XYZ file of C-alpha atoms in Angstrom:
379
model
C -0.028 0.050 -0.179
C 2.527 2.123 0.934
C 4.347 1.705 -2.213
C 1.490 2.507 -4.192
C 0.756 5.961 -2.700
C 4.350 6.828 -3.087
C 4.447 6.039 -6.810
C 1.257 7.795 -7.233
C 2.945 10.983 -5.642
C 5.510 10.828 -7.367
C 3.885 10.543 -10.693
C 2.162 13.896 -10.231
C 4.727 15.929 -8.550
C 7.156 14.615 -11.512
C 4.715 15.825 -13.816
C 4.467 19.063 -12.544
C 8.245 19.910 -12.632
C 7.831 18.591 -16.382
C 5.554 21.136 -17.627
C 7.495 23.992 -15.336
C 9.691 25.241 -18.164
C 12.248 26.617 -15.230
C 12.882 23.043 -14.172
C 16.260 21.784 -14.633
C 17.545 18.069 -15.031
C 19.428 18.568 -11.495
C 15.842 19.509 -9.591
C 14.088 16.163 -11.103
C 17.261 13.925 -10.268
C 17.472 15.325 -6.379
C 13.571 15.018 -6.409
C 13.892 11.241 -7.347
C 16.467 10.526 -4.821
C 14.236 12.328 -2.303
C 11.436 10.264 -3.446
C 13.380 6.851 -3.308
C 14.556 7.618 0.024
C 10.827 7.899 1.517
C 9.440 5.137 -0.055
C 12.520 3.039 1.733
C 11.478 4.760 4.835
C 8.049 3.695 4.394
C 8.761 0.490 3.290
C 10.702 0.273 6.887
C 7.405 1.345 8.652
C 5.133 -0.943 6.912
C 7.025 -4.137 7.149
C 6.216 -5.289 10.310
C 2.809 -5.559 9.860
C 3.424 -7.567 6.187
C 5.271 -10.028 8.244
C 2.936 -10.335 10.792
C 0.053 -10.775 8.360
C -0.319 -13.962 6.097
C 0.254 -13.746 2.535
C -2.289 -15.691 0.461
C -3.629 -15.823 -3.075
C -6.409 -13.187 -3.494
C -9.134 -14.030 -5.730
C -8.080 -17.407 -6.941
C -11.834 -19.152 -6.985
C -13.260 -15.799 -8.403
C -10.711 -14.613 -10.517
C -8.613 -17.733 -11.817
C -10.683 -20.334 -11.509
C -12.963 -19.111 -14.352
C -9.934 -18.856 -16.786
C -8.976 -22.443 -16.746
C -9.630 -24.465 -19.646
C -11.986 -27.673 -19.188
C -9.230 -29.988 -19.484
C -7.137 -27.785 -16.677
C -10.515 -27.835 -14.243
C -10.968 -31.277 -14.693
C -7.192 -32.154 -14.314
C -7.172 -29.784 -11.052
C -10.728 -30.893 -9.472
C -11.185 -34.360 -11.032
C -14.562 -33.743 -12.601
C -16.017 -31.437 -15.635
C -17.436 -27.795 -14.535
C -21.023 -29.543 -15.173
C -20.896 -32.373 -12.767
C -19.286 -29.928 -10.204
C -22.257 -27.681 -10.797
C -24.344 -30.601 -10.358
C -22.086 -31.554 -6.988
C -23.248 -28.083 -6.146
C -26.629 -28.576 -6.234
C -26.594 -31.617 -4.232
C -24.910 -30.432 -1.726
C -26.510 -27.063 -1.393
C -29.172 -27.857 0.904
C -26.451 -29.413 3.350
C -23.878 -27.009 3.475
C -26.097 -24.027 4.788
C -23.413 -22.310 6.439
C -22.542 -19.315 4.427
C -19.457 -17.853 5.590
C -17.593 -19.124 2.678
C -19.295 -19.390 -0.628
C -20.223 -22.867 -1.634
C -17.997 -22.751 -4.866
C -14.971 -22.205 -2.517
C -15.970 -24.615 -0.092
C -16.233 -27.579 -2.531
C -13.352 -26.279 -4.890
C -11.126 -26.381 -1.812
C -12.045 -29.455 -0.448
C -12.171 -31.248 -3.993
C -8.407 -29.663 -3.923
C -7.602 -31.235 -0.593
C -8.822 -34.820 -1.728
C -7.306 -34.792 -5.102
C -3.610 -33.757 -4.025
C -0.987 -34.756 -1.350
C -0.205 -30.902 -0.745
C -0.148 -29.461 2.688
C -2.878 -27.590 4.499
C -1.068 -24.490 4.326
C -0.506 -24.643 0.787
C -3.990 -25.233 -0.021
C -5.485 -22.780 2.606
C -2.905 -19.776 0.751
C -3.784 -20.931 -2.486
C -8.063 -20.368 -1.506
C -7.329 -17.286 0.591
C -8.346 -18.918 4.217
C -6.461 -19.958 7.426
C -5.470 -23.574 8.274
C -8.269 -23.438 10.369
C -10.975 -22.363 7.987
C -9.708 -24.860 5.663
C -9.682 -28.257 8.058
C -13.095 -27.154 9.378
C -14.346 -26.306 5.569
C -12.956 -29.873 4.712
C -14.482 -31.654 7.738
C -18.218 -30.281 7.002
C -17.909 -31.009 3.132
C -16.551 -34.638 3.135
C -19.572 -35.444 5.981
C -22.222 -33.731 3.982
C -20.598 -35.775 0.865
C -20.461 -38.748 2.528
C -24.295 -38.417 3.302
C -25.213 -39.176 -0.081
C -23.933 -42.730 0.041
C -27.343 -44.242 0.331
C -28.398 -42.909 -3.052
C -24.722 -43.366 -5.089
C -23.614 -46.504 -3.209
C -25.933 -49.115 -2.808
C -26.068 -52.980 -3.943
C -28.313 -53.568 -6.855
C -32.086 -55.136 -6.825
C -32.661 -58.659 -8.021
C -34.528 -57.404 -11.291
C -30.768 -55.624 -11.912
C -28.582 -58.673 -11.747
C -29.198 -60.438 -15.153
C -27.901 -56.709 -16.529
C -24.644 -56.846 -14.071
C -24.090 -59.923 -15.185
C -23.972 -59.629 -18.594
C -21.734 -56.582 -18.169
C -18.826 -58.998 -16.437
C -19.611 -62.095 -18.872
C -18.379 -60.078 -21.977
C -14.760 -59.981 -21.070
C -14.542 -63.945 -21.112
C -17.904 -65.383 -20.411
C -17.741 -66.124 -16.948
C -21.400 -66.437 -15.924
C -23.520 -65.056 -13.126
C -21.008 -62.551 -11.604
C -23.291 -59.689 -10.045
C -20.197 -57.969 -8.298
C -16.630 -58.475 -7.691
C -15.117 -57.720 -4.072
C -11.227 -56.934 -3.075
C -10.186 -55.030 -0.397
C -7.109 -52.427 -0.227
C -5.442 -50.641 2.447
C -5.480 -46.988 3.282
C -2.313 -45.624 4.762
C -3.105 -43.414 8.267
C -0.606 -42.595 11.428
C -0.998 -44.934 14.032
C -3.565 -44.087 16.272
C -2.843 -42.972 19.834
C -4.631 -45.366 21.294
C -4.473 -48.978 23.104
C -4.918 -50.435 20.058
C -2.232 -48.725 18.466
C -0.606 -51.895 17.293
C -3.682 -53.163 15.768
C -3.197 -50.902 12.591
C 0.259 -51.844 11.598
C -0.843 -54.493 8.504
C 1.907 -57.354 7.516
C 3.541 -54.807 5.451
C 4.649 -53.062 8.228
C 2.735 -49.801 7.626
C -0.344 -48.473 9.784
C -3.399 -48.692 7.726
C -7.151 -48.814 7.651
C -9.318 -51.550 5.620
C -11.313 -50.481 2.704
C -13.591 -53.317 1.294
C -15.124 -52.639 -2.090
C -17.420 -54.317 -4.255
C -17.959 -53.051 -8.131
C -19.343 -53.961 -11.433
C -18.018 -54.035 -14.933
C -18.252 -50.294 -14.992
C -16.109 -49.489 -12.318
C -18.902 -48.422 -10.224
C -19.087 -49.108 -6.440
C -22.014 -51.041 -5.401
C -20.637 -51.311 -2.065
C -18.144 -50.190 0.600
C -17.175 -51.397 3.989
C -14.166 -49.456 5.850
C -13.210 -48.956 9.729
C -11.287 -52.229 10.735
C -7.582 -51.815 11.432
C -4.699 -53.007 8.746
C -3.793 -55.919 10.456
C -7.434 -57.584 10.151
C -7.438 -60.275 7.666
C -9.877 -59.720 4.338
C -11.715 -62.624 5.509
C -12.559 -61.298 8.652
C -13.423 -57.983 7.242
C -15.680 -59.674 4.651
C -17.595 -61.981 7.759
C -18.196 -59.042 9.548
C -19.589 -56.755 6.561
C -23.479 -56.011 6.212
C -23.237 -57.589 2.639
C -21.889 -61.068 3.899
C -25.122 -61.155 6.186
C -27.242 -60.365 3.593
C -25.861 -63.651 1.207
C -26.261 -65.832 4.513
C -29.872 -64.701 3.805
C -30.268 -65.802 0.727
C -30.213 -62.324 -1.092
C -28.787 -63.813 -4.027
C -30.615 -66.314 -6.176
C -28.485 -69.559 -6.849
C -27.495 -68.731 -10.660
C -25.772 -65.385 -9.248
C -22.433 -64.643 -7.277
C -19.798 -62.560 -6.510
C -16.058 -63.555 -6.759
C -12.990 -62.816 -5.271
C -9.523 -63.481 -4.550
C -8.160 -66.467 -2.536
C -8.135 -64.330 0.628
C -11.669 -64.869 0.670
C -14.057 -67.744 2.211
C -15.188 -69.808 -0.456
C -19.394 -70.298 -0.704
C -22.035 -70.432 -3.278
C -22.664 -66.740 -3.113
C -18.680 -65.711 -3.543
C -16.515 -68.609 -5.915
C -12.457 -68.124 -5.439
C -10.100 -69.459 -7.861
C -8.734 -73.027 -7.592
C -5.571 -73.118 -4.927
C -2.798 -73.775 -7.296
C -1.017 -76.681 -6.137
C 1.149 -77.115 -8.928
C -1.073 -79.759 -9.802
C -4.098 -78.632 -11.398
C -5.967 -79.563 -14.684
C -6.559 -77.814 -18.177
C -10.293 -77.026 -16.799
C -9.118 -75.732 -13.694
C -6.255 -73.346 -15.153
C -8.975 -72.162 -17.463
C -11.170 -71.294 -15.004
C -8.354 -69.669 -12.903
C -7.731 -67.637 -15.753
C -11.192 -66.156 -16.627
C -11.843 -65.901 -12.775
C -9.025 -63.363 -12.661
C -9.820 -61.412 -15.638
C -13.272 -60.964 -14.865
C -12.113 -60.123 -11.603
C -9.589 -57.218 -12.660
C -12.421 -54.797 -12.765
C -12.321 -54.455 -8.841
C -8.377 -53.690 -8.932
C -8.995 -51.250 -11.909
C -11.556 -49.557 -9.859
C -9.637 -49.343 -6.735
C -6.680 -48.177 -8.850
C -8.821 -45.206 -10.028
C -9.814 -44.250 -6.704
C -6.530 -43.705 -5.623
C -5.550 -42.129 -8.709
C -8.212 -39.347 -8.526
C -7.714 -39.055 -4.928
C -4.425 -39.285 -4.149
C -4.644 -38.010 -0.432
C -5.732 -41.635 -0.061
C -1.976 -42.393 -0.812
C -1.235 -41.456 3.048
C -4.258 -39.975 4.833
C -2.788 -37.922 7.922
C -5.868 -38.242 10.211
C -6.039 -39.578 13.360
C -9.403 -39.877 14.540
C -11.112 -43.442 13.390
C -14.450 -41.185 12.715
C -13.130 -38.879 10.486
C -11.117 -41.139 8.395
C -14.146 -43.257 7.870
C -16.005 -40.212 6.801
C -13.087 -39.016 4.103
C -12.856 -42.242 2.768
C -16.562 -42.734 2.652
C -16.876 -39.132 0.554
C -14.029 -40.438 -1.816
C -15.894 -43.541 -2.518
C -19.442 -41.628 -3.529
C -17.536 -39.243 -5.362
C -15.941 -41.631 -7.396
C -19.469 -43.275 -8.121
C -20.620 -39.394 -8.854
C -18.389 -38.863 -11.558
C -18.773 -42.155 -13.313
C -22.898 -41.762 -13.344
C -22.380 -38.046 -14.896
C -19.524 -38.286 -16.999
C -19.217 -41.045 -19.745
C -15.432 -40.713 -19.652
C -12.979 -43.548 -17.805
C -9.695 -42.239 -16.866
C -6.782 -44.625 -17.947
C -5.919 -46.306 -14.961
C -1.864 -47.541 -15.526
C -1.741 -49.793 -12.830
C -4.242 -51.801 -11.132
C -4.056 -51.418 -6.737
C -1.133 -53.276 -5.515
C -2.186 -54.209 -2.047
C -4.137 -57.266 -2.760
C -3.250 -60.332 -0.638
C -0.453 -62.303 -1.247
C -0.712 -65.985 -1.817
C 0.677 -66.563 1.893
C -2.478 -65.255 2.961
C -4.634 -67.549 1.208
C -7.731 -68.689 3.267
C -7.492 -72.628 3.274
C -10.791 -73.567 2.103
C -10.706 -77.531 3.161
C -13.839 -77.597 3.854
C -15.595 -76.647 1.082
C -19.730 -77.146 1.278
C -20.634 -79.858 -1.296
C -22.892 -76.925 -3.296
C -20.123 -74.769 -3.284
C -18.145 -76.978 -4.725
C -20.246 -78.235 -7.708
C -21.468 -74.726 -8.846
C -17.906 -74.054 -9.154
C -16.975 -77.447 -11.327
C -20.299 -76.761 -13.179
C -19.125 -73.280 -14.468
C -15.355 -74.673 -15.293
C -17.075 -77.311 -17.194
C -19.123 -74.364 -18.882
C -15.705 -72.399 -19.424
């Protein structure tokens, strides 16, 4: 501010001197030196205030974001402008507090979800304090997570044939209405008595996320909250979808598919265990099973690619962590529903359970074995 005032005064006085016929070069030179000294003095006076006040980007949302191309906007905020406007319409009735505009709230939250940038950097970009960003993001992803029942739901029975047809297009595996898998979301170990329970077999602290998806990479069910040391099989047994399957929710001709970490049943088919003596039919079944199940790995890979903060979620409260994860999954479905373009996923998820963690299904039920062999013979 001081620089602007001095510059204006400098210009006005200099113009007067230039209009004066008696003005000399020496006088003008002396004046310039005097003004320069005044500017240095004023700068030293205002420097204390500048150092105490945070320096932030001004009018980023109002002036800079509108200049982004459609490609740039989608790259920064993970969705098109039209999709973002639809998100604003959905969340407007929920996020009623208006200290910040709804647009600034959601854009700052999307930037937080999509990047691993520090809170300080994001807050400076959007012209708000770190505390405001934290509270804004917390309320925003709780509001997004509240849309879960509408955007993530297991299909009705009348939708099963359509979903199964989508899966069968890849290699003809029949009756699949969902592929299930688990992944680890890295988090700091909570400061509780159960801290060690969050250390998974890979040696880092994490929270489990179990997902079921269709062939379009849409999540049909998510379940999160269990510590990283818990096996996938136990997480599945405790999940609501497992209880629904036990109540015969799926007709006999339909089933889920999962890797060898899950327990075999009529409702959940896994590969034949490779003991080095598999026959041609069993190998063909395993190959088709793997090719069909890859969609869930692609879905998890796409989720973590879009929302990179899931690569390390620096949060300590379990409730906030689960809301954050749920919000990312809801946004994943919301974007896929509104946009017909699926981003290319270079790598599938790498957190799958290896062969050493296979569940030994030594006491498979006869109906489950018979169903698997029936499908193997069809393939």
